[in-house]
mmCIF file of C-alpha atoms in Angstrom:
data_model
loop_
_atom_site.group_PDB
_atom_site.id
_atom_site.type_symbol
_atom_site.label_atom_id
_atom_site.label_comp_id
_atom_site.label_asym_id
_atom_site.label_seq_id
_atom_site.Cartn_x
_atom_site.Cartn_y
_atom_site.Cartn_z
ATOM 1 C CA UNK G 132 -7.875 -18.787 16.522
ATOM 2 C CA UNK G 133 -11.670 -18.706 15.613
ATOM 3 C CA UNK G 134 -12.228 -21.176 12.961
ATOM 4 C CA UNK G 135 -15.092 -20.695 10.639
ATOM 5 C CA UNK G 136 -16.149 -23.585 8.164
ATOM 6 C CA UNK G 137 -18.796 -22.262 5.680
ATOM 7 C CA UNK G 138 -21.174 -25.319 4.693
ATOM 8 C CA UNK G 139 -21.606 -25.565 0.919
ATOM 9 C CA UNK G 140 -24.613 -26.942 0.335
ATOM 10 C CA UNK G 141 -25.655 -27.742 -4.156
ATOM 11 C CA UNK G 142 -27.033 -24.828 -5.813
ATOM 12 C CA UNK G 143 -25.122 -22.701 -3.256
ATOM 13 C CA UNK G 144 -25.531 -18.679 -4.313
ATOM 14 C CA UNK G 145 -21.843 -17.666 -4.956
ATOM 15 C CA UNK G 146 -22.586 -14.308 -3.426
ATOM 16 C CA UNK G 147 -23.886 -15.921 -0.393
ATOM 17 C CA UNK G 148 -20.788 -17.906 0.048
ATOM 18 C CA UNK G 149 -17.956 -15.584 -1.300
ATOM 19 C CA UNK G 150 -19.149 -12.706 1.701
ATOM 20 C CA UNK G 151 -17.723 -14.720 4.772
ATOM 21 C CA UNK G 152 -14.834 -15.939 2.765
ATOM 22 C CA UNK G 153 -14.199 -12.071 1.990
ATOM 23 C CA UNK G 154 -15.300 -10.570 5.694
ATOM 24 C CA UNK G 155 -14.127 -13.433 7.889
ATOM 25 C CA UNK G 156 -10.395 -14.121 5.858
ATOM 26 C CA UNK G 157 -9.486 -10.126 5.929
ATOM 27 C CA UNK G 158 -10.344 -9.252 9.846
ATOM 28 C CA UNK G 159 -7.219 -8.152 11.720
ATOM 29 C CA UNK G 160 -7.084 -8.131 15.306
ATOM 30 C CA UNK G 161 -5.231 -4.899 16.635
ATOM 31 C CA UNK G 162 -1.411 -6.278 16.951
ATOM 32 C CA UNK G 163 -1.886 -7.296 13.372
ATOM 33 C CA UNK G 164 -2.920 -11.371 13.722
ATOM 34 C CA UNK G 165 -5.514 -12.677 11.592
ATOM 35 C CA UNK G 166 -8.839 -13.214 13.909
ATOM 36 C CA UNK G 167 -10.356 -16.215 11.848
ATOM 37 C CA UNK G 168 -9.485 -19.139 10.111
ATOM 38 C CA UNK G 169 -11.794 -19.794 7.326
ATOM 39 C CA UNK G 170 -12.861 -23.357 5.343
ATOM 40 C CA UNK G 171 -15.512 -24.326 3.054
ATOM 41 C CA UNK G 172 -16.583 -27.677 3.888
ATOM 42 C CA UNK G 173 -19.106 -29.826 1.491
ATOM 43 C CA UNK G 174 -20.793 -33.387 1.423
ATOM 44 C CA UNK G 175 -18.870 -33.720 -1.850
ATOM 45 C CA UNK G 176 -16.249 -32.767 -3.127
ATOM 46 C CA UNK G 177 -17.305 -30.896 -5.504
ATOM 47 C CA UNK G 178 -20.807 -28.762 -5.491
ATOM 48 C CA UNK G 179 -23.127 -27.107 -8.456
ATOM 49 C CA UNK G 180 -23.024 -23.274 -7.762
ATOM 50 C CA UNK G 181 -25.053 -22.513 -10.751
ATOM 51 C CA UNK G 182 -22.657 -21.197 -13.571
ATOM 52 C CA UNK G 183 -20.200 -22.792 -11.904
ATOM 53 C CA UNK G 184 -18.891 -25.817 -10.066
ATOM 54 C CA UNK G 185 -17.138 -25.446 -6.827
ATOM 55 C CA UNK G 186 -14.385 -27.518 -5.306
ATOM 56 C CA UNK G 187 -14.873 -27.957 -1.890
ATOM 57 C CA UNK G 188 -11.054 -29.229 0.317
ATOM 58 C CA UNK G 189 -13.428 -30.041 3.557
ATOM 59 C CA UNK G 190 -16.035 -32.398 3.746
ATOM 60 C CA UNK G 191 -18.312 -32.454 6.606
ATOM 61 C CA UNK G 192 -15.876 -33.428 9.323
ATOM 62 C CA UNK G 193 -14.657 -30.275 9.003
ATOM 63 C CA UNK G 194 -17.737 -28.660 10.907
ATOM 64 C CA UNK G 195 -16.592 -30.742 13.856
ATOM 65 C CA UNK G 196 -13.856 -28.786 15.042
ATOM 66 C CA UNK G 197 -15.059 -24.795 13.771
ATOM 67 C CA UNK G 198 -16.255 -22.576 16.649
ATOM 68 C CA UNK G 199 -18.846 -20.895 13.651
ATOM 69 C CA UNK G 200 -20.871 -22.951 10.690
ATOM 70 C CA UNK G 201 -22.776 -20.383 8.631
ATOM 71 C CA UNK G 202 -25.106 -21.874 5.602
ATOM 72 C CA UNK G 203 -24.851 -19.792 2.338
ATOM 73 C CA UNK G 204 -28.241 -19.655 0.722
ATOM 74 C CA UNK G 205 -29.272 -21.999 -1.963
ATOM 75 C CA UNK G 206 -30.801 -20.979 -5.292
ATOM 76 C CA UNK G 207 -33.755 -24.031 -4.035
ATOM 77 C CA UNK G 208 -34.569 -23.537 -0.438
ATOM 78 C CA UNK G 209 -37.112 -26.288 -0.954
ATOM 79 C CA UNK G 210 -35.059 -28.962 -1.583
ATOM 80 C CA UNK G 211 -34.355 -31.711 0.676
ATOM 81 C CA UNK G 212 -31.573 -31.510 3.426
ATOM 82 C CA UNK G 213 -29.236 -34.480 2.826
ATOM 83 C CA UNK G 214 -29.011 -36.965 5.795
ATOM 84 C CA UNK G 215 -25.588 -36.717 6.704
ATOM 85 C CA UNK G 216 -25.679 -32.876 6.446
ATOM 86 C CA UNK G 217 -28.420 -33.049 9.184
ATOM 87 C CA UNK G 218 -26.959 -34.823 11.048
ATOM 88 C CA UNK G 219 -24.039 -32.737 11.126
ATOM 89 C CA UNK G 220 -25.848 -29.655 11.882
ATOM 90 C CA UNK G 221 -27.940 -31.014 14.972
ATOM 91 C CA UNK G 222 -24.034 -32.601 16.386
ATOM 92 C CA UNK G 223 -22.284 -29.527 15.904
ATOM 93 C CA UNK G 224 -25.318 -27.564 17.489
ATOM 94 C CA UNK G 225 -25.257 -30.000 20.705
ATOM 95 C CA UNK G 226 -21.557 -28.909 20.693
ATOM 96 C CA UNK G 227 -22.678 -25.502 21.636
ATOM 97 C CA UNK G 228 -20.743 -24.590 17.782
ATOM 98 C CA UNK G 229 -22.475 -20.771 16.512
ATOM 99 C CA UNK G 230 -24.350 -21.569 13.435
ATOM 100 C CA UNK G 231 -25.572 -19.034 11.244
ATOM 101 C CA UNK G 232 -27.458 -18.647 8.072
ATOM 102 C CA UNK G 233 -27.452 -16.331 5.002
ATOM 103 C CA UNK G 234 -30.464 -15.927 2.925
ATOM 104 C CA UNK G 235 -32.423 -18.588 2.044
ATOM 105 C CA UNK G 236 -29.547 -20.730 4.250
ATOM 106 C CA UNK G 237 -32.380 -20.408 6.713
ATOM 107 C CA UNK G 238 -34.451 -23.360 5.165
ATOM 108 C CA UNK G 239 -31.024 -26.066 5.901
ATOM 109 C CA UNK G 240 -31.641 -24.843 9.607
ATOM 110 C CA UNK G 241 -35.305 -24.991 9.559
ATOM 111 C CA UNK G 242 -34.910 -28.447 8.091
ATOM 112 C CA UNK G 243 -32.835 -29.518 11.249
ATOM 113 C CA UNK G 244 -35.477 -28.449 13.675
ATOM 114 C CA UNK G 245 -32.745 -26.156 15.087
ATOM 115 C CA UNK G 246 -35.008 -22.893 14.814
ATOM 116 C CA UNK G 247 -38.141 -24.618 16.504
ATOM 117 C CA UNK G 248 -39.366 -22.331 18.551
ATOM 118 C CA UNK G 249 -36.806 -19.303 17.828
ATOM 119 C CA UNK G 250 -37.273 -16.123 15.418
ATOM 120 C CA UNK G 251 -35.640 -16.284 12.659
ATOM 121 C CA UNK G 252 -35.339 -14.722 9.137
ATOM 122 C CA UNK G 253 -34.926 -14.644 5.396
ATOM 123 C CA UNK G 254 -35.126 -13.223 2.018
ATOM 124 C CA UNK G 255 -38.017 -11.348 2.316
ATOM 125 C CA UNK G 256 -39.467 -12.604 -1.529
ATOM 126 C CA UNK G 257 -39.164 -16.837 0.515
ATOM 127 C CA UNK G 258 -40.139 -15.260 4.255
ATOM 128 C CA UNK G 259 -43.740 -16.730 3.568
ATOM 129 C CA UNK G 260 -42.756 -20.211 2.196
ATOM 130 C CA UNK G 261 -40.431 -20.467 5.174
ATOM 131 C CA UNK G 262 -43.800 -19.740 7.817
ATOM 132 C CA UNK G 263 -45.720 -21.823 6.122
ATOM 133 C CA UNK G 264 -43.694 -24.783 5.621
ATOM 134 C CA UNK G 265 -42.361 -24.090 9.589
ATOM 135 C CA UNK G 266 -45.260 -22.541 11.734
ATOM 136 C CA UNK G 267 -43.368 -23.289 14.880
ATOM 137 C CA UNK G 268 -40.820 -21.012 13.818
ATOM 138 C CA UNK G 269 -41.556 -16.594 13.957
ATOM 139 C CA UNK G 270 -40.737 -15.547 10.576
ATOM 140 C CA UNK G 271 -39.851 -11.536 10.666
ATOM 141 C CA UNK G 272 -39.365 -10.571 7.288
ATOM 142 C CA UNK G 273 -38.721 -7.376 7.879
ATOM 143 C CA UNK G 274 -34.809 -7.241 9.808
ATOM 144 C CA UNK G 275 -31.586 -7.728 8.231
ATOM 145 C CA UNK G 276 -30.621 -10.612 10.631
ATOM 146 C CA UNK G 277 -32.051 -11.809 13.822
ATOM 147 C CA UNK G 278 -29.255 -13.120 17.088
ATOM 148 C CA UNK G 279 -30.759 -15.520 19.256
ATOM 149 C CA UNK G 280 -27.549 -16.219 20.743
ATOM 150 C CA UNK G 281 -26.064 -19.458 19.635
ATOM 151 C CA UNK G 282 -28.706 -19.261 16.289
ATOM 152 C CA UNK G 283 -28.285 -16.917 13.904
ATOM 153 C CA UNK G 284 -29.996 -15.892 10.776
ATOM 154 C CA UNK G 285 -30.227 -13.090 7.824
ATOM 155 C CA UNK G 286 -31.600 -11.562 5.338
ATOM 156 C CA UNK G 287 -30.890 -11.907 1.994
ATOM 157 C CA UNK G 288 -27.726 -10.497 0.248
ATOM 158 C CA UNK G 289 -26.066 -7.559 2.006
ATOM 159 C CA UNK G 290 -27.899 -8.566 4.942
ATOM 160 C CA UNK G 291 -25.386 -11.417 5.203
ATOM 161 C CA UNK G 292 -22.349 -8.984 5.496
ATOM 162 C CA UNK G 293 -24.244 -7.063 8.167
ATOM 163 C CA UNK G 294 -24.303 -10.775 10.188
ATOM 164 C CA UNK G 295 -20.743 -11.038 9.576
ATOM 165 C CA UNK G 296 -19.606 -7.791 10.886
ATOM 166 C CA UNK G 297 -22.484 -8.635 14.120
ATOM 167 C CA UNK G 298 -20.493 -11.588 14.747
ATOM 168 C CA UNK G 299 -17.249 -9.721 14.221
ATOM 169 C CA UNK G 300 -18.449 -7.520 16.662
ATOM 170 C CA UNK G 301 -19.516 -9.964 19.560
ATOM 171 C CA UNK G 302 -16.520 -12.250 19.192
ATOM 172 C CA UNK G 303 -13.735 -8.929 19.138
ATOM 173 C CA UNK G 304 -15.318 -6.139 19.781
ATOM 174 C CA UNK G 305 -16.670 -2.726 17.733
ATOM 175 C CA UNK G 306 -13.007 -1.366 17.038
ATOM 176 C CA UNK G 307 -11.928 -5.048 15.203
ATOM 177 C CA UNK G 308 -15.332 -4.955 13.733
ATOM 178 C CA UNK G 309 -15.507 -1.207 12.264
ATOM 179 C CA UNK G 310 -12.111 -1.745 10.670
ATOM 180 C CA UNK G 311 -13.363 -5.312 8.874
ATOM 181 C CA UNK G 312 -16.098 -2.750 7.983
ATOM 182 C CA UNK G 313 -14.107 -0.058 6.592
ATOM 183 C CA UNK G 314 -12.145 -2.800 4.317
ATOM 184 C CA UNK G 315 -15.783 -3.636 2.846
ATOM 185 C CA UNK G 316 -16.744 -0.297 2.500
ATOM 186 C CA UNK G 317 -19.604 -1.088 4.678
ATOM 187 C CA UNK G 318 -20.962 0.768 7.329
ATOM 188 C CA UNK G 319 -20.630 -1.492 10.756
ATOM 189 C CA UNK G 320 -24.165 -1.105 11.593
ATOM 190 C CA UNK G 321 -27.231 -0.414 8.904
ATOM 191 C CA UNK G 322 -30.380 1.223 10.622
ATOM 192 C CA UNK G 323 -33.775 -0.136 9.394
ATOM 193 C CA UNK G 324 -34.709 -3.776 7.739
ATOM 194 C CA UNK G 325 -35.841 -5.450 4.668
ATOM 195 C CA UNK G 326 -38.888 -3.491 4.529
ATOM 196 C CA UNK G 327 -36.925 -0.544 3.045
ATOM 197 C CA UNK G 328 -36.053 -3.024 -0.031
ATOM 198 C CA UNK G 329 -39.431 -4.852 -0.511
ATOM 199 C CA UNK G 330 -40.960 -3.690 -3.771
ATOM 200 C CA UNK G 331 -44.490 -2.083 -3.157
ATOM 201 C CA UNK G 332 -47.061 -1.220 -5.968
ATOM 202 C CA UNK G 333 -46.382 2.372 -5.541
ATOM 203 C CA UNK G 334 -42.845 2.503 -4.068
ATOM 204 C CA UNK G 335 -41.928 6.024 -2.271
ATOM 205 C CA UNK G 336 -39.525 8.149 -4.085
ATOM 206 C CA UNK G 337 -35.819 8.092 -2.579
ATOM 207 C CA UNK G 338 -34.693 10.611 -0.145
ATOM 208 C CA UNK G 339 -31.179 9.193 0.422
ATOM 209 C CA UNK G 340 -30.019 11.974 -0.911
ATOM 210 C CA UNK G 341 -31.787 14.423 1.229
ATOM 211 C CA UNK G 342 -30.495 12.458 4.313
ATOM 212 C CA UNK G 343 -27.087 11.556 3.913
ATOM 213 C CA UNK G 344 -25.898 14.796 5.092
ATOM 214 C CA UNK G 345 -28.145 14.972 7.983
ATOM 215 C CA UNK G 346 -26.820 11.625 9.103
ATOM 216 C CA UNK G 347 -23.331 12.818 8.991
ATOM 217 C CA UNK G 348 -23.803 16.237 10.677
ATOM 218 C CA UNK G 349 -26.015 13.600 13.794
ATOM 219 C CA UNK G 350 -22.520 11.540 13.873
ATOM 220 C CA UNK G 351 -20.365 14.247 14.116
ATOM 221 C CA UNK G 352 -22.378 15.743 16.831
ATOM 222 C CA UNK G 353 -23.799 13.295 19.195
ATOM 223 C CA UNK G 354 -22.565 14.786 22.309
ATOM 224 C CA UNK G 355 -24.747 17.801 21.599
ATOM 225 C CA UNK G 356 -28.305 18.253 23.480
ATOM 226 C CA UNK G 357 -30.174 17.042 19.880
ATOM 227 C CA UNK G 358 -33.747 17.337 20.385
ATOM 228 C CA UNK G 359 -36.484 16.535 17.779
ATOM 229 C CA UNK G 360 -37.056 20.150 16.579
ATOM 230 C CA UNK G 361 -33.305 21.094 16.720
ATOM 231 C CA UNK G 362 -32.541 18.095 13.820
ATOM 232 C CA UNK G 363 -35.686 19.193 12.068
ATOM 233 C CA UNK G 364 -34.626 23.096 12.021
ATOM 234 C CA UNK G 365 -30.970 21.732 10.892
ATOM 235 C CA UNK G 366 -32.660 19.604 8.356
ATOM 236 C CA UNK G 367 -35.007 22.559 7.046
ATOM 237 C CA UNK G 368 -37.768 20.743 7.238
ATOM 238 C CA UNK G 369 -40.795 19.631 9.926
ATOM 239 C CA UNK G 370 -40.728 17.286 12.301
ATOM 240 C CA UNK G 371 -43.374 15.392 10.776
ATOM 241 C CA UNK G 372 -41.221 14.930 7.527
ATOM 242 C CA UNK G 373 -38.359 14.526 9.061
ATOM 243 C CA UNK G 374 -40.264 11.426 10.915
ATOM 244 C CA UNK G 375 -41.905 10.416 7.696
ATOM 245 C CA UNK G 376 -38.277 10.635 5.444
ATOM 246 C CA UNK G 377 -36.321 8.751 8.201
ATOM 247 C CA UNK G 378 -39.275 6.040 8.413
ATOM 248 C CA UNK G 379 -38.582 5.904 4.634
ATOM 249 C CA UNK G 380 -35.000 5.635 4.612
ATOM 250 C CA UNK G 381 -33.931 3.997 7.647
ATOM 251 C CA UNK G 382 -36.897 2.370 9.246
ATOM 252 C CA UNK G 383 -36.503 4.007 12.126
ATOM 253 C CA UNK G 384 -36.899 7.145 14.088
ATOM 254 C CA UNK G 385 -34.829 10.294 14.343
ATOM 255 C CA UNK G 386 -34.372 9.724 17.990
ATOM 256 C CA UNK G 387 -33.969 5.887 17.992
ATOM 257 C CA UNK G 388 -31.459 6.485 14.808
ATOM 258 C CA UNK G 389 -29.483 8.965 17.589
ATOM 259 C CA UNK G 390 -29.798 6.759 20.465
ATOM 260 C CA UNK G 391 -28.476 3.564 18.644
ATOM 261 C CA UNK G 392 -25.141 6.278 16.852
ATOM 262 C CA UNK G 393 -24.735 7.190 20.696
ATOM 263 C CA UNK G 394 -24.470 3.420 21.920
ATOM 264 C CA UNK G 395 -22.589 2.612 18.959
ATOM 265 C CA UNK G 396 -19.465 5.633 19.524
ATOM 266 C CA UNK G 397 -19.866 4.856 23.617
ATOM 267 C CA UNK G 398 -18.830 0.711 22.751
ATOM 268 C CA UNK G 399 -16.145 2.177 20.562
ATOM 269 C CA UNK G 400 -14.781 4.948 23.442
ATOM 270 C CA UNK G 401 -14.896 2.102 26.503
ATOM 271 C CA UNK G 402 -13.135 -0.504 24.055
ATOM 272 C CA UNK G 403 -9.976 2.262 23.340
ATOM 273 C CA UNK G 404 -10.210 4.861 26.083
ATOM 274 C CA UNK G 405 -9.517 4.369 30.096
ATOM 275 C CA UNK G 406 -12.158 7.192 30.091
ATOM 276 C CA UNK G 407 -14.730 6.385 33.110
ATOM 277 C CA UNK G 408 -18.487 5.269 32.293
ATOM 278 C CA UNK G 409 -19.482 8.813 33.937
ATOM 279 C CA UNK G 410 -17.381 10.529 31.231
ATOM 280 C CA UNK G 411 -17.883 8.564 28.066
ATOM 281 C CA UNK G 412 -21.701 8.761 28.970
ATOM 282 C CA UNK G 413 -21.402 12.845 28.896
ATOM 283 C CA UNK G 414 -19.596 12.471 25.430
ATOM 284 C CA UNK G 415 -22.233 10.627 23.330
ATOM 285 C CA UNK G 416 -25.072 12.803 24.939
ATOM 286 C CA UNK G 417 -26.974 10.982 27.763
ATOM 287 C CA UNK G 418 -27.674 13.779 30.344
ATOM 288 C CA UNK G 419 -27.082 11.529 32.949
ATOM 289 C CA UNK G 420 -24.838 8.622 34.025
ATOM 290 C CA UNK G 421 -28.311 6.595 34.910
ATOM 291 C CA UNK G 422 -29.664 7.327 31.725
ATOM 292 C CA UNK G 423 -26.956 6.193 30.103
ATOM 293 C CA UNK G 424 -26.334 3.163 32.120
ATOM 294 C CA UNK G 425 -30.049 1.973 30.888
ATOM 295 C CA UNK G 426 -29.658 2.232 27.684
ATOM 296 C CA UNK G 427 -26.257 0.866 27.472
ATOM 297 C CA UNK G 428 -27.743 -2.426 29.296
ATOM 298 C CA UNK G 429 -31.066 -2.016 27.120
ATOM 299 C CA UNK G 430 -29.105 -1.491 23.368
ATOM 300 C CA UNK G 431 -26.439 -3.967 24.318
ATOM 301 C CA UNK G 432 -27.785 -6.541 26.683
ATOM 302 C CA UNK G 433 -24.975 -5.836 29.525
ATOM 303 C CA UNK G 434 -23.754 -2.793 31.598
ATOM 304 C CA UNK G 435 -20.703 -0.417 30.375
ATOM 305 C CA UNK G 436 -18.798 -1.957 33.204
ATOM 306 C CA UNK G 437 -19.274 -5.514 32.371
ATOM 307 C CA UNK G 438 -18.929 -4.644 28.008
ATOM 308 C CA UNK G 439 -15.671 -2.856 29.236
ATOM 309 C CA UNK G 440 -14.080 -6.015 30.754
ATOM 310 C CA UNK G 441 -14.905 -8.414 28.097
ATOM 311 C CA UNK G 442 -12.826 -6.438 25.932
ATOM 312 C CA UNK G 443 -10.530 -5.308 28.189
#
């Protein structure tokens, strides 16, 4: 079984460490067994979480044997990384152990030198004390979480159950990781980034509303020939609103939003369905089995075939 040890670090935002305890602890793999087992390992034995004071059965030996570490954010991302904590980090990293951060969690892995030279990510309100105090990481502020394989990092918040789920999702596939989704009444993939949530003088009005049931009727028919104009005239509205509203609310295009739904319910079909490539291709909407095959390989970073056997 995958073992997960969450690292509680003093200060440690409750929120930030509750959402893999929550996410990781309920996922069910299809005959029923639990897919993780989850610990919260400290320096101490017991750490300040703010209004409260946490009481941590794992100290730091218990990142040894855990095939994930993720780093709940802090409530002071400048304060000093503990020695011993450090250390651990950089050991379990030479391992080849996942390690992933929520929130300001990034600054821990900053402080280990473990993002040198990687992109990475944050809270978007501590993005620029993270660049400054680390130029020789890239800062994005503006995704929800950034994968650079065996480093991974988020956003602040809900951006750290969107990690969860990713990780979900690599580790058992999209059907294991839309029902952990469903149970958090989440949806298994968010389009857009932070930007959407950044707080600008003069913040555009919401259109979620207006959206939501465009969105739905795109799900519900992506093996349909959907071009720009066709979701506009179904929206009622031009193309160049349409653009600007799905800029607003999703931080994407119409067309990217569509291409990234079709990838999405193509993973799902070649995890549950004996269906061929050829077929599955023609039921999300690619026109062609090329077409598809590219952006399969592009979305994903593998072929149909070779997604097919690892969860197979």
């Amino acid at each position: 079984m995958h073992t997960v040890a969450l690292l509680a670090l003093d200060r440690v935002i409750p929120f930030d460490l509750s959402t893999p305890i929550e996410v990781f602890s309920r996922t069910r793999l299809p005959d029923g067994r639990p897919g993780y087992q989850v610990r919260v390992c400290a320096e101490r034995p017991e750490i300040d979480a703010g209004l409260f004071t946490v009481r941590v059965p794992w100290g730091l030996e218990g990142l040894k044997t855990a095939d994930t570490i993720i780093v709940p954010g802090t409530a002071d991302p400048g304060a000093p990384l503990p020695p011993a904590v450090r250390d651990a980090l950089r050991a379990a990293a030479a391992n080849g152990t996942r390690i992933a951060s929520i929130c300001s969690g990034t600054f821990p892995l900053a402080a280990t030198g473990l993002l040198d030279g990687l992109r990475a990510t944050t809270h978007w309100s501590v993005a620029d004390l993270l660049a400054s105090g680390h130029p020789d990481i890239e800062v994005d502020p503006d995704v929800l979480y950034v994968d650079n394989g065996q480093i991974l990092t988020s956003a602040g918040a809900a951006a750290g159950l969107d990690l969860c789920l990713h990780m979900i999702r690599r580790d058992y596939g999209s059907a294991v990781a839309a029902d952990a989704a469903r149970l958090s009444v989440m949806p298994l993939e968010r389009e857009g980034g932070q930007a959407q949530f950044i707080v600008h003088p003069h913040a555009p009005a919401p259109q979620g509303s207006v959206l939501a049931p465009l969105l739905a009727w795109l799900q519900d028919n992506l093996g349909s020939d959907l071009t720009l104009a066709a979701i506009a005239a179904h929206a009622g509205m031009s193309t160049r609103t349409l653009i600007r509203r799905f800029r607003e609310q999703t931080g994407t295009t119409p067309l990217q939003w569509l291409h990234r739904a079709r990838i999405r319910q193509a993973q799902h079909l070649l995890e549950t369905t004996p269906h061929s490539v050829e077929r599955i291709g023609a039921q999300v909407g690619f026109g062609s089995p090329t077409t598809f095959r590219d952006r399969f390989k592009r979305t994903t970073g593998v072929s149909p075939h070779t997604y097919r056997r690892s969860f197979s």
